[in-house]
Amino acid sequence: MLATLAFSLLMLMPPASVPASPQDQKFIPVEGATLQARQEAAARAAAAAPRTPYWTAYSFDVRPGVATDFEWIGDDGLHIQIDGSSVISSNSADARFETRNLGVFLLRTVGADASVTRIEVYNLARRREYSGYPVYWAGRATNDESLNLLRGLAETSRPEETAAAATRAIALHDDRRVPSMLEALARAST
């Protein structure tokens, strides 16, 4: 009900302006031929920096008709903000409400395993603080790379919130395999 009300209000408002980009947000770029290689480069760079948790992040192909982590400011000053992985799905053809510039952010521990402790999907057009931790930017991932990484996290992650966040991130991908992948995860879920 609340999501329907928020979406109805959003249909009446123009979007907030001045989108940010990964470069504007001072992400630390990492190089590599694959997403895995870029994740490993981020782990090496983080190991050489002060010992704090760190984010690895990448963009992906987002399915049409969803809005996540967005902010709208109306001409009358009305401000609506939906943070984090909240998602509003629309069958509307109105592209003003889609957030197609999303990134998967993986908060990792420092150390040999660099395990993922948190997963977020953020709108790259919004500026954030990322809990004060450095963000290593891995660029754009292919659907295969992203879905394989997230499926592995959804199948093996503890705590359950991390697995659930990986599953939500999978659902946002624009890929014909997503429905069957989500069905398989649901069948295997305890």
Coordinates of C-alpha atoms in Angstrom, one line a residue:
M1 CA 0.0 0.0 0.0
L2 CA 2.7 2.5 1.0
A3 CA 4.7 1.6 -2.1
T4 CA 1.7 2.2 -4.3
L5 CA 1.0 5.6 -2.7
A6 CA 4.7 6.6 -3.1
F7 CA 4.7 5.6 -6.7
S8 CA 1.5 7.5 -7.3
L9 CA 3.0 10.6 -5.8
L10 CA 6.1 10.1 -7.9
M11 CA 4.2 10.0 -11.1
L12 CA 3.2 13.7 -10.4
M13 CA 6.8 15.0 -9.8
P14 CA 9.8 15.8 -11.9
P15 CA 13.1 14.0 -11.1
A16 CA 15.8 15.5 -8.9
S17 CA 18.6 16.8 -11.0
V18 CA 22.4 16.7 -11.1
P19 CA 23.2 13.0 -11.3
A20 CA 26.5 11.8 -9.9
S21 CA 28.8 9.3 -11.6
P22 CA 31.4 6.8 -10.1
Q23 CA 34.1 9.3 -11.0
D24 CA 32.3 12.2 -9.2
Q25 CA 32.0 10.0 -6.1
K26 CA 35.8 9.5 -5.8
F27 CA 35.7 5.7 -6.2
I28 CA 39.0 4.0 -6.5
P29 CA 39.2 2.4 -10.0
V30 CA 40.6 -1.1 -10.2
E31 CA 41.8 -2.9 -13.4
G32 CA 41.4 -6.4 -14.6
A33 CA 40.1 -8.4 -17.6
T34 CA 37.2 -9.9 -15.6
L35 CA 35.0 -8.9 -12.7
Q36 CA 36.8 -11.6 -10.6
A37 CA 40.2 -10.1 -11.5
R38 CA 39.0 -6.6 -10.6
Q39 CA 37.7 -7.9 -7.3
E40 CA 41.1 -9.5 -6.6
A41 CA 42.8 -6.2 -7.5
A42 CA 40.6 -4.4 -5.0
A43 CA 41.5 -6.9 -2.3
R44 CA 45.2 -6.3 -2.9
A45 CA 44.7 -2.5 -2.8
A46 CA 42.7 -2.7 0.3
A47 CA 45.3 -4.9 2.0
A48 CA 47.9 -2.2 1.3
A49 CA 45.7 0.5 2.8
P50 CA 44.6 1.1 6.4
R51 CA 42.9 -2.0 7.8
T52 CA 39.3 -1.1 7.5
P53 CA 36.4 -2.8 5.7
Y54 CA 36.0 -1.7 2.1
W55 CA 33.4 -1.8 -0.7
T56 CA 33.8 -3.3 -4.1
A57 CA 31.3 -2.1 -6.6
Y58 CA 30.3 -2.5 -10.2
S59 CA 27.4 -1.6 -12.5
F60 CA 25.2 -4.1 -14.4
D61 CA 22.4 -4.3 -16.9
V62 CA 19.3 -3.3 -15.0
R63 CA 15.8 -4.5 -16.0
P64 CA 13.3 -1.9 -17.1
G65 CA 10.4 -0.8 -15.0
V66 CA 12.1 -0.6 -11.5
A67 CA 13.1 2.2 -9.3
T68 CA 15.4 1.7 -6.4
D69 CA 17.3 4.0 -4.1
F70 CA 15.9 7.2 -5.6
E71 CA 15.0 10.7 -4.6
W72 CA 12.3 13.0 -6.0
I73 CA 11.8 16.7 -5.3
G74 CA 8.6 18.3 -6.6
D75 CA 8.2 21.8 -7.8
D76 CA 6.4 22.6 -4.6
G77 CA 9.3 21.3 -2.5
L78 CA 7.8 18.0 -1.6
H79 CA 10.6 15.6 -1.1
I80 CA 10.3 11.8 -1.3
Q81 CA 13.3 9.6 -0.8
I82 CA 13.4 5.8 -1.0
D83 CA 16.8 4.5 0.3
G84 CA 18.8 1.4 -0.3
S85 CA 17.4 -1.7 -1.9
S86 CA 13.7 -0.7 -1.8
V87 CA 12.2 -1.4 -5.1
I88 CA 9.1 -0.1 -6.8
S89 CA 8.1 -2.0 -10.0
S90 CA 6.0 -0.4 -12.7
N91 CA 4.5 -1.6 -15.9
S92 CA 4.3 2.0 -16.9
A93 CA 6.2 3.2 -20.0
D94 CA 7.2 6.3 -18.1
A95 CA 11.0 6.1 -18.0
R96 CA 11.3 9.1 -15.6
F97 CA 10.8 6.7 -12.7
E98 CA 13.3 4.0 -13.7
T99 CA 16.7 3.9 -12.1
R100 CA 18.8 2.1 -14.7
N101 CA 22.1 3.3 -13.4
L102 CA 22.5 1.0 -10.5
G103 CA 25.6 -0.6 -8.9
V104 CA 26.1 -3.7 -6.7
F105 CA 28.1 -2.8 -3.6
L106 CA 29.8 -5.5 -1.6
L107 CA 31.1 -4.6 1.8
R108 CA 34.1 -6.8 2.5
T109 CA 36.3 -7.6 5.5
V110 CA 40.0 -6.9 5.3
G111 CA 42.2 -10.1 5.2
A112 CA 43.0 -13.1 3.2
D113 CA 39.4 -14.1 2.6
A114 CA 37.9 -10.6 2.1
S115 CA 34.5 -12.1 2.9
V116 CA 31.3 -10.2 2.0
T117 CA 29.4 -9.0 5.1
R118 CA 26.8 -6.8 3.3
I119 CA 25.3 -6.3 -0.1
E120 CA 23.5 -3.2 -1.3
V121 CA 22.2 -2.0 -4.7
Y122 CA 22.6 1.7 -4.9
N123 CA 21.5 4.3 -7.5
L124 CA 24.8 5.6 -8.9
A125 CA 23.1 9.0 -9.6
R126 CA 22.9 9.6 -5.8
R127 CA 25.8 10.7 -3.6
R128 CA 26.4 8.6 -0.5
E129 CA 28.9 8.3 2.3
Y130 CA 29.3 4.5 2.1
S131 CA 29.9 4.4 5.9
G132 CA 33.2 6.2 5.4
Y133 CA 34.8 3.1 3.8
P134 CA 36.7 3.2 0.6
V135 CA 34.9 2.1 -2.6
Y136 CA 36.9 0.2 -5.2
W137 CA 35.2 0.6 -8.5
A138 CA 35.2 -2.5 -10.8
G139 CA 33.4 -0.9 -13.8
R140 CA 30.7 -2.7 -15.6
A141 CA 30.2 -6.4 -15.2
T142 CA 28.7 -8.7 -17.8
N143 CA 25.5 -10.4 -16.8
D144 CA 27.3 -13.7 -16.5
E145 CA 29.9 -12.3 -14.2
S146 CA 27.4 -10.5 -12.0
L147 CA 24.8 -13.2 -11.8
N148 CA 27.4 -15.9 -11.1
L149 CA 28.9 -13.9 -8.2
L150 CA 25.5 -13.0 -6.7
R151 CA 24.2 -16.5 -7.1
G152 CA 27.2 -17.9 -5.2
L153 CA 26.6 -15.3 -2.4
A154 CA 22.9 -16.1 -2.3
E155 CA 23.6 -19.8 -2.0
T156 CA 26.3 -19.6 0.6
S157 CA 26.0 -16.4 2.5
R158 CA 25.5 -16.1 6.2
P159 CA 23.9 -14.1 7.7
E160 CA 20.6 -14.6 5.9
E161 CA 20.3 -10.8 5.2
T162 CA 23.3 -11.1 2.9
A163 CA 21.8 -14.0 1.0
A164 CA 18.5 -12.1 0.7
A165 CA 20.3 -9.0 -0.6
A166 CA 22.1 -11.0 -3.2
T167 CA 18.8 -12.5 -4.3
R168 CA 17.2 -9.0 -4.6
A169 CA 20.2 -7.9 -6.7
I170 CA 19.7 -10.9 -9.0
A171 CA 16.1 -9.9 -9.5
L172 CA 17.1 -6.5 -10.8
H173 CA 19.2 -7.8 -13.7
D174 CA 17.9 -7.5 -17.2
D175 CA 18.6 -11.1 -18.2
R176 CA 16.2 -13.9 -19.4
R177 CA 17.8 -16.4 -17.0
V178 CA 16.7 -14.4 -13.9
P179 CA 13.3 -16.0 -13.3
S180 CA 14.7 -19.6 -13.4
M181 CA 17.6 -18.6 -11.3
L182 CA 15.3 -17.1 -8.7
E183 CA 13.1 -20.2 -8.8
A184 CA 16.1 -22.4 -8.2
L185 CA 17.2 -20.3 -5.3
A186 CA 13.7 -20.4 -3.7
R187 CA 13.6 -24.2 -4.1
A188 CA 17.0 -24.6 -2.4
S189 CA 16.3 -22.1 0.4
T190 CA 16.0 -23.3 3.9

